[in-house]
mmCIF file of C-alpha atoms in Angstrom:
data_model
loop_
_atom_site.group_PDB
_atom_site.id
_atom_site.type_symbol
_atom_site.label_atom_id
_atom_site.label_comp_id
_atom_site.label_asym_id
_atom_site.label_seq_id
_atom_site.Cartn_x
_atom_site.Cartn_y
_atom_site.Cartn_z
ATOM 1 C CA UNK A 265 113.436 100.675 97.431
ATOM 2 C CA UNK A 266 109.969 101.932 98.421
ATOM 3 C CA UNK A 267 107.399 99.263 99.106
ATOM 4 C CA UNK A 268 103.997 99.207 97.482
ATOM 5 C CA UNK A 269 101.034 100.424 99.534
ATOM 6 C CA UNK A 270 99.202 97.710 101.464
ATOM 7 C CA UNK A 271 95.963 98.088 99.451
ATOM 8 C CA UNK A 272 97.873 97.624 96.166
ATOM 9 C CA UNK A 273 99.648 94.491 97.417
ATOM 10 C CA UNK A 274 96.485 93.060 98.983
ATOM 11 C CA UNK A 275 94.258 93.656 95.973
ATOM 12 C CA UNK A 276 96.951 92.503 93.542
ATOM 13 C CA UNK A 277 97.469 89.231 95.413
ATOM 14 C CA UNK A 278 93.721 88.691 95.730
ATOM 15 C CA UNK A 279 93.282 89.306 92.005
ATOM 16 C CA UNK A 280 95.951 86.753 91.114
ATOM 17 C CA UNK A 281 94.557 84.336 93.691
ATOM 18 C CA UNK A 282 91.086 84.611 92.193
ATOM 19 C CA UNK A 283 92.364 83.896 88.707
ATOM 20 C CA UNK A 284 93.782 80.591 89.986
ATOM 21 C CA UNK A 285 90.622 79.932 92.005
ATOM 22 C CA UNK A 286 88.363 80.454 89.014
ATOM 23 C CA UNK A 287 90.384 78.045 86.875
ATOM 24 C CA UNK A 288 90.466 75.511 89.728
ATOM 25 C CA UNK A 289 86.710 75.689 90.283
ATOM 26 C CA UNK A 290 85.418 76.122 86.731
ATOM 27 C CA UNK A 291 88.215 75.412 84.236
ATOM 28 C CA UNK A 292 87.419 71.698 84.192
ATOM 29 C CA UNK A 293 83.976 72.385 82.724
ATOM 30 C CA UNK A 294 85.610 72.380 79.283
ATOM 31 C CA UNK A 295 87.001 68.892 79.936
ATOM 32 C CA UNK A 296 83.888 66.862 80.706
ATOM 33 C CA UNK A 297 85.408 63.826 78.975
ATOM 34 C CA UNK A 298 88.176 63.705 81.609
ATOM 35 C CA UNK A 299 87.734 61.451 84.626
ATOM 36 C CA UNK A 300 86.328 63.193 87.675
ATOM 37 C CA UNK A 301 89.276 62.126 89.850
ATOM 38 C CA UNK A 302 91.647 63.654 87.293
ATOM 39 C CA UNK A 303 89.918 67.030 87.276
ATOM 40 C CA UNK A 304 89.691 66.969 91.074
ATOM 41 C CA UNK A 305 93.435 66.400 91.400
ATOM 42 C CA UNK A 306 94.258 69.021 88.756
ATOM 43 C CA UNK A 307 91.898 71.475 90.471
ATOM 44 C CA UNK A 308 93.609 70.843 93.807
ATOM 45 C CA UNK A 309 96.954 71.516 92.176
ATOM 46 C CA UNK A 310 95.706 74.806 90.763
ATOM 47 C CA UNK A 311 94.041 75.722 94.062
ATOM 48 C CA UNK A 312 97.380 75.339 95.839
ATOM 49 C CA UNK A 313 98.580 78.463 94.023
ATOM 50 C CA UNK A 314 95.363 80.232 94.945
ATOM 51 C CA UNK A 315 96.158 79.669 98.611
ATOM 52 C CA UNK A 316 99.807 80.633 98.175
ATOM 53 C CA UNK A 317 98.560 84.059 97.073
ATOM 54 C CA UNK A 318 95.330 84.405 99.072
ATOM 55 C CA UNK A 319 96.723 83.674 102.535
ATOM 56 C CA UNK A 320 99.470 86.332 102.337
ATOM 57 C CA UNK A 321 96.988 88.785 100.791
ATOM 58 C CA UNK A 322 94.704 88.497 103.795
ATOM 59 C CA UNK A 323 97.563 88.513 106.277
ATOM 60 C CA UNK A 324 99.124 91.625 104.701
ATOM 61 C CA UNK A 325 95.780 93.373 104.281
ATOM 62 C CA UNK A 326 94.329 92.648 107.710
ATOM 63 C CA UNK A 327 94.815 95.635 109.931
ATOM 64 C CA UNK A 328 94.595 98.045 107.041
ATOM 65 C CA UNK A 329 91.279 96.397 106.118
ATOM 66 C CA UNK A 330 88.880 94.653 108.462
ATOM 67 C CA UNK A 331 88.084 90.994 107.844
ATOM 68 C CA UNK A 332 84.681 92.010 106.461
ATOM 69 C CA UNK A 333 86.352 94.453 104.068
ATOM 70 C CA UNK A 334 88.853 91.795 102.937
ATOM 71 C CA UNK A 335 86.021 89.368 102.250
ATOM 72 C CA UNK A 336 84.114 92.038 100.331
ATOM 73 C CA UNK A 337 87.161 92.855 98.200
ATOM 74 C CA UNK A 338 87.615 89.155 97.513
ATOM 75 C CA UNK A 339 83.968 88.712 96.475
ATOM 76 C CA UNK A 340 83.981 91.716 94.143
ATOM 77 C CA UNK A 341 87.221 90.492 92.559
ATOM 78 C CA UNK A 342 85.813 86.958 92.302
ATOM 79 C CA UNK A 343 82.736 88.138 90.435
ATOM 80 C CA UNK A 344 84.769 90.367 88.155
ATOM 81 C CA UNK A 345 87.238 87.611 87.294
ATOM 82 C CA UNK A 346 84.421 85.093 86.886
ATOM 83 C CA UNK A 347 82.466 87.362 84.537
ATOM 84 C CA UNK A 348 85.503 87.730 82.272
ATOM 85 C CA UNK A 349 86.306 84.005 82.550
ATOM 86 C CA UNK A 350 82.737 83.009 81.767
ATOM 87 C CA UNK A 351 82.600 85.091 78.606
ATOM 88 C CA UNK A 352 86.132 84.507 77.296
ATOM 89 C CA UNK A 353 86.922 80.954 78.421
ATOM 90 C CA UNK A 354 83.566 79.230 78.768
ATOM 91 C CA UNK A 355 81.977 81.272 75.955
ATOM 92 C CA UNK A 356 78.870 81.854 78.063
ATOM 93 C CA UNK A 357 77.198 85.243 77.713
ATOM 94 C CA UNK A 358 76.349 87.492 80.607
ATOM 95 C CA UNK A 359 72.721 88.536 80.652
ATOM 96 C CA UNK A 360 71.068 91.618 82.092
ATOM 97 C CA UNK A 361 70.024 89.759 85.260
ATOM 98 C CA UNK A 362 73.647 88.791 85.946
ATOM 99 C CA UNK A 363 74.658 92.429 85.670
ATOM 100 C CA UNK A 364 71.824 93.500 87.977
ATOM 101 C CA UNK A 365 72.903 90.888 90.523
ATOM 102 C CA UNK A 366 76.508 92.058 90.293
ATOM 103 C CA UNK A 367 75.240 95.611 90.761
ATOM 104 C CA UNK A 368 73.518 94.627 93.994
ATOM 105 C CA UNK A 369 76.743 93.055 95.218
ATOM 106 C CA UNK A 370 78.586 96.274 94.332
ATOM 107 C CA UNK A 371 75.960 98.175 96.342
ATOM 108 C CA UNK A 372 76.703 95.844 99.256
ATOM 109 C CA UNK A 373 80.395 96.674 98.900
ATOM 110 C CA UNK A 374 79.499 100.352 99.108
ATOM 111 C CA UNK A 375 77.775 99.774 102.441
ATOM 112 C CA UNK A 376 80.739 97.788 103.773
ATOM 113 C CA UNK A 377 83.306 100.449 102.831
ATOM 114 C CA UNK A 378 81.341 103.649 103.410
ATOM 115 C CA UNK A 379 82.510 105.437 106.531
ATOM 116 C CA UNK A 380 79.310 106.068 108.441
ATOM 117 C CA UNK A 381 79.301 108.930 110.926
#
């Protein structure tokens, strides 16, 4: 059975990891009536799965990607997942300034990944 390419595995694991991370960090905002200790413990439980996916993603990807490239991939995925989460789950709109900021981050990713002569 052929294995998946390293970039596919790395990005796939980071994507799944970031979905868990976003729910761990921001999902509790819809449950403000819950005790803080409760949402902290639930968030830790969710974050466990983030780490179960994120650590292997970075270990598998490192070597194919530099650490700076891995971090850049993670940040771009984080913003993408968060934008979707914010609109669909939190029902908070994205405004033009958010998109401009995300664009600047994408420009930063270009500079990280561009192969300079």
